[in-house]
mmCIF file of C-alpha atoms and ligand atoms in Angstrom:
data_model
loop_
_atom_site.group_PDB
_atom_site.id
_atom_site.type_symbol
_atom_site.label_atom_id
_atom_site.label_comp_id
_atom_site.label_asym_id
_atom_site.label_seq_id
_atom_site.Cartn_x
_atom_site.Cartn_y
_atom_site.Cartn_z
ATOM 1 C CA ASN A 165 0.378 -15.211 7.346
ATOM 2 C CA GLU A 166 -1.065 -11.705 7.290
ATOM 3 C CA GLN A 167 -1.037 -9.849 3.981
ATOM 4 C CA THR A 168 -1.569 -6.167 3.208
ATOM 5 C CA PHE A 169 -2.227 -4.289 -0.006
ATOM 6 C CA ILE A 170 0.294 -1.482 -0.545
ATOM 7 C CA ALA A 171 0.203 0.836 -3.571
ATOM 8 C CA VAL A 172 2.535 3.550 -4.780
ATOM 9 C CA LYS A 173 0.146 6.214 -6.057
ATOM 10 C CA PRO A 174 0.704 8.073 -9.377
ATOM 11 C CA ASP A 175 2.743 10.860 -7.718
ATOM 12 C CA GLY A 176 5.014 8.311 -6.052
ATOM 13 C CA VAL A 177 5.601 6.476 -9.342
ATOM 14 C CA GLN A 178 6.300 9.726 -11.244
ATOM 15 C CA ARG A 179 8.625 10.991 -8.530
ATOM 16 C CA GLY A 180 10.740 7.832 -8.679
ATOM 17 C CA LEU A 181 9.860 6.588 -5.203
ATOM 18 C CA VAL A 182 8.883 3.010 -6.119
ATOM 19 C CA GLY A 183 12.322 1.570 -5.366
ATOM 20 C CA ASP A 184 12.610 3.324 -2.016
ATOM 21 C CA ILE A 185 9.137 2.227 -0.934
ATOM 22 C CA ILE A 186 9.794 -1.402 -1.908
ATOM 23 C CA SER A 187 13.127 -1.201 -0.117
ATOM 24 C CA ARG A 188 11.571 -0.067 3.160
ATOM 25 C CA PHE A 189 9.228 -3.066 3.242
ATOM 26 C CA GLU A 190 12.015 -5.444 2.183
ATOM 27 C CA LYS A 191 14.454 -4.168 4.760
ATOM 28 C CA ARG A 192 11.859 -4.346 7.533
ATOM 29 C CA GLY A 193 11.566 -8.059 6.775
ATOM 30 C CA TYR A 194 8.285 -8.292 4.908
ATOM 31 C CA LYS A 195 7.904 -10.683 1.986
ATOM 32 C CA LEU A 196 6.790 -9.440 -1.438
ATOM 33 C CA ALA A 197 3.879 -11.645 -2.531
ATOM 34 C CA ALA A 198 2.653 -9.716 -5.602
ATOM 35 C CA ILE A 199 3.628 -6.669 -7.656
ATOM 36 C CA LYS A 200 2.518 -4.968 -10.890
ATOM 37 C CA LEU A 201 2.298 -1.539 -12.552
ATOM 38 C CA VAL A 202 -1.313 -0.757 -13.463
ATOM 39 C CA THR A 203 -3.587 1.959 -14.825
ATOM 40 C CA PRO A 204 -6.956 0.961 -13.334
ATOM 41 C CA SER A 205 -10.318 2.225 -14.601
ATOM 42 C CA LYS A 206 -12.349 4.934 -12.879
ATOM 43 C CA GLU A 207 -14.836 2.239 -11.794
ATOM 44 C CA HIS A 208 -12.039 0.179 -10.225
ATOM 45 C CA LEU A 209 -10.753 3.170 -8.241
ATOM 46 C CA GLU A 210 -14.266 4.175 -7.146
ATOM 47 C CA LYS A 211 -14.693 0.627 -5.849
ATOM 48 C CA HIS A 212 -11.303 0.731 -4.101
ATOM 49 C CA TYR A 213 -12.270 3.910 -2.226
ATOM 50 C CA GLU A 214 -16.029 3.171 -2.025
ATOM 51 C CA ASP A 215 -16.109 3.831 1.757
ATOM 52 C CA LEU A 216 -15.150 7.458 1.016
ATOM 53 C CA SER A 217 -17.735 8.049 -1.754
ATOM 54 C CA ASP A 218 -19.660 10.637 0.301
ATOM 55 C CA LYS A 219 -16.554 12.694 1.166
ATOM 56 C CA PRO A 220 -16.097 16.115 -0.473
ATOM 57 C CA PHE A 221 -12.619 15.105 -1.700
ATOM 58 C CA PHE A 222 -13.798 11.853 -3.331
ATOM 59 C CA LYS A 223 -13.933 13.159 -6.912
ATOM 60 C CA GLY A 224 -10.468 14.729 -6.594
ATOM 61 C CA LEU A 225 -9.147 11.535 -5.026
ATOM 62 C CA VAL A 226 -10.332 9.420 -7.958
ATOM 63 C CA THR A 227 -8.929 11.956 -10.470
ATOM 64 C CA TYR A 228 -5.590 11.855 -8.609
ATOM 65 C CA MET A 229 -5.522 8.051 -8.687
ATOM 66 C CA LEU A 230 -6.312 8.121 -12.433
ATOM 67 C CA SER A 231 -3.466 10.550 -13.206
ATOM 68 C CA GLY A 232 -0.817 7.916 -13.979
ATOM 69 C CA PRO A 233 0.364 4.384 -13.361
ATOM 70 C CA ILE A 234 0.110 2.874 -9.887
ATOM 71 C CA CYS A 235 2.473 0.254 -8.482
ATOM 72 C CA ALA A 236 0.266 -2.315 -6.744
ATOM 73 C CA MET A 237 1.811 -4.748 -4.269
ATOM 74 C CA VAL A 238 1.001 -7.366 -1.668
ATOM 75 C CA TRP A 239 3.355 -7.591 1.314
ATOM 76 C CA GLU A 240 3.218 -10.458 3.782
ATOM 77 C CA GLY A 241 4.397 -10.985 7.331
ATOM 78 C CA ARG A 242 3.469 -10.635 10.992
ATOM 79 C CA ASP A 243 1.112 -7.706 11.644
ATOM 80 C CA ALA A 244 1.590 -6.538 8.027
ATOM 81 C CA CYS A 245 -1.499 -4.265 7.929
ATOM 82 C CA LYS A 246 -0.817 -2.294 11.101
ATOM 83 C CA THR A 247 2.946 -2.100 10.604
ATOM 84 C CA GLY A 248 2.476 -1.263 6.935
ATOM 85 C CA ARG A 249 0.424 1.790 7.962
ATOM 86 C CA MET A 250 3.189 2.785 10.386
ATOM 87 C CA ILE A 251 5.754 2.555 7.574
ATOM 88 C CA LEU A 252 3.515 4.807 5.394
ATOM 89 C CA GLY A 253 2.830 7.383 8.110
ATOM 90 C CA ALA A 254 -0.328 9.378 8.857
ATOM 91 C CA THR A 255 -2.872 10.172 6.122
ATOM 92 C CA ASN A 256 -1.927 13.856 6.313
ATOM 93 C CA PRO A 257 1.799 14.036 5.531
ATOM 94 C CA LEU A 258 2.210 17.118 7.719
ATOM 95 C CA ALA A 259 1.168 14.928 10.663
ATOM 96 C CA SER A 260 3.512 12.085 9.620
ATOM 97 C CA ASN A 261 6.724 11.570 11.518
ATOM 98 C CA PRO A 262 10.021 11.876 9.653
ATOM 99 C CA GLY A 263 11.200 8.345 8.958
ATOM 100 C CA THR A 264 7.828 7.361 7.516
ATOM 101 C CA ILE A 265 7.275 7.425 3.732
ATOM 102 C CA ARG A 266 4.762 10.279 3.859
ATOM 103 C CA GLY A 267 6.787 12.066 6.546
ATOM 104 C CA ASP A 268 9.855 11.939 4.333
ATOM 105 C CA TYR A 269 8.360 12.586 0.887
ATOM 106 C CA ALA A 270 4.990 14.367 1.031
ATOM 107 C CA ILE A 271 3.289 17.580 2.142
ATOM 108 C CA ASP A 272 -0.279 17.569 0.763
ATOM 109 C CA VAL A 273 -2.924 15.049 1.916
ATOM 110 C CA GLY A 274 -4.130 14.924 -1.695
ATOM 111 C CA ARG A 275 -0.647 13.894 -2.904
ATOM 112 C CA ASN A 276 0.431 11.488 -0.204
ATOM 113 C CA VAL A 277 2.411 9.054 -2.372
ATOM 114 C CA CYS A 278 1.181 5.696 -1.084
ATOM 115 C CA HIS A 279 -1.761 3.592 0.057
ATOM 116 C CA GLY A 280 -1.954 0.844 2.659
ATOM 117 C CA SER A 281 -4.857 -1.343 3.791
ATOM 118 C CA ASP A 282 -6.337 -0.138 7.098
ATOM 119 C CA GLY A 283 -6.930 -3.656 8.478
ATOM 120 C CA VAL A 284 -7.012 -7.371 7.735
ATOM 121 C CA GLU A 285 -10.573 -7.341 6.376
ATOM 122 C CA SER A 286 -9.978 -4.424 3.989
ATOM 123 C CA ALA A 287 -6.672 -6.006 2.930
ATOM 124 C CA LYS A 288 -8.528 -9.145 1.848
ATOM 125 C CA LYS A 289 -11.048 -7.086 -0.130
ATOM 126 C CA GLU A 290 -8.360 -4.926 -1.733
ATOM 127 C CA ILE A 291 -6.078 -7.827 -2.672
ATOM 128 C CA ALA A 292 -9.052 -9.558 -4.340
ATOM 129 C CA LEU A 293 -9.910 -6.314 -6.183
ATOM 130 C CA TRP A 294 -6.394 -5.600 -7.460
ATOM 131 C CA PHE A 295 -4.957 -9.073 -8.048
ATOM 132 C CA GLY A 296 -6.025 -12.362 -9.539
ATOM 133 C CA LYS A 297 -5.464 -15.430 -7.366
ATOM 134 C CA ASP A 298 -2.602 -16.626 -9.600
ATOM 135 C CA GLU A 299 -0.809 -13.266 -9.249
ATOM 136 C CA VAL A 300 -0.281 -13.593 -5.501
ATOM 137 C CA ILE A 301 2.708 -15.858 -5.057
ATOM 138 C CA SER A 302 3.326 -18.228 -2.182
ATOM 139 C CA TYR A 303 6.987 -19.079 -1.558
ATOM 140 C CA LYS A 304 9.481 -19.477 1.246
ATOM 141 C CA GLN A 305 11.335 -16.303 2.141
ATOM 142 C CA SER A 306 14.949 -17.451 2.490
ATOM 143 C CA GLN A 307 15.636 -14.913 5.272
ATOM 144 C CA PHE A 308 12.576 -16.061 7.252
ATOM 145 C CA ASP A 309 14.487 -17.757 10.087
ATOM 146 C CA TRP A 310 16.711 -14.677 10.462
ATOM 147 C CA ILE A 311 13.688 -12.377 10.831
ATOM 148 C CA TYR A 312 11.429 -14.416 13.130
ATOM 149 C CA GLU A 313 12.375 -16.264 16.304
ATOM 150 C CA LYS A 314 11.519 -19.954 16.075
ATOM 151 C CA PRO A 315 8.199 -20.759 17.804
HETATM 152 P P1 GTP B 41 -5.103 5.346 1.908
HETATM 153 O O1 GTP B 41 -3.966 4.471 2.352
HETATM 154 O O2 GTP B 41 -4.872 6.002 0.577
HETATM 155 O O3 GTP B 41 -6.427 4.623 2.008
HETATM 156 O O4 GTP B 41 -5.107 6.549 2.963
HETATM 157 P P2 GTP B 41 -5.588 6.507 4.478
HETATM 158 O O5 GTP B 41 -6.174 5.173 4.817
HETATM 159 O O6 GTP B 41 -4.463 7.006 5.295
HETATM 160 O O7 GTP B 41 -6.741 7.604 4.490
HETATM 161 P P3 GTP B 41 -8.269 7.443 3.983
HETATM 162 O O8 GTP B 41 -8.542 6.042 3.588
HETATM 163 O O9 GTP B 41 -9.115 8.098 4.994
HETATM 164 O O10 GTP B 41 -8.249 8.377 2.688
HETATM 165 C C1 GTP B 41 -7.855 7.859 1.436
HETATM 166 C C2 GTP B 41 -7.092 8.920 0.694
HETATM 167 O O11 GTP B 41 -7.946 10.030 0.424
HETATM 168 C C3 GTP B 41 -5.924 9.536 1.457
HETATM 169 O O12 GTP B 41 -4.727 8.799 1.368
HETATM 170 C C4 GTP B 41 -5.780 10.868 0.757
HETATM 171 O O13 GTP B 41 -5.050 10.728 -0.481
HETATM 172 C C5 GTP B 41 -7.202 11.213 0.449
HETATM 173 N N1 GTP B 41 -7.749 12.085 1.496
HETATM 174 C C6 GTP B 41 -8.124 11.743 2.756
HETATM 175 N N2 GTP B 41 -8.564 12.795 3.442
HETATM 176 C C7 GTP B 41 -8.486 13.848 2.589
HETATM 177 C C8 GTP B 41 -8.794 15.233 2.680
HETATM 178 O O14 GTP B 41 -9.231 15.714 3.722
HETATM 179 N N3 GTP B 41 -8.550 15.985 1.570
HETATM 180 C C9 GTP B 41 -8.042 15.481 0.415
HETATM 181 N N4 GTP B 41 -7.848 16.277 -0.625
HETATM 182 N N5 GTP B 41 -7.743 14.194 0.285
HETATM 183 C C10 GTP B 41 -7.949 13.384 1.355
HETATM 184 MG MG1 MG B 42 -7.594 4.212 3.666
#
């Protein structure tokens, strides 16, 4: 089953949005596979965003991500990466539709509340970076048969 790495960034944690963000993924039908509150090192965050290291906003991005605790999660279910990004909204909150997390709660691209893996391959890399194998839990979601049609 497809998994995605979702994080509530420091602004989202400080603004009390963790519960709402979890709730949106729960209510959609996704299964929570891992969750923890963390304060990662600068090196960890530079690795997480390594593809953006040549961008002019990279230093500010890392400083932002270091500014407080982050709620790191793994959510599992059909098409979790692509749909997860739809639940978050566009990178720039001003381009995000209302009804998305960023479209409901953010204005500035540099304070956009949440992160989501941009594909299956990056999800695998990110989950391995943020979680130990024993922290990602495999279990049967009791609502499963009410969310998915039987094959
Ligand atoms: P993430 O889910 O956080 O990875 O965002 P994304 O995949 O929608 O966008 P991307 O990976 O391209 O950028 C990562 C993060 O860098 C964004 O979420 C923003 O917080 C920040 N960022 C991206 N573009 C800009 C920019 O033009 N200016 C500033 N200040 N920050 C940016
Ligand atoms: Mg990204």
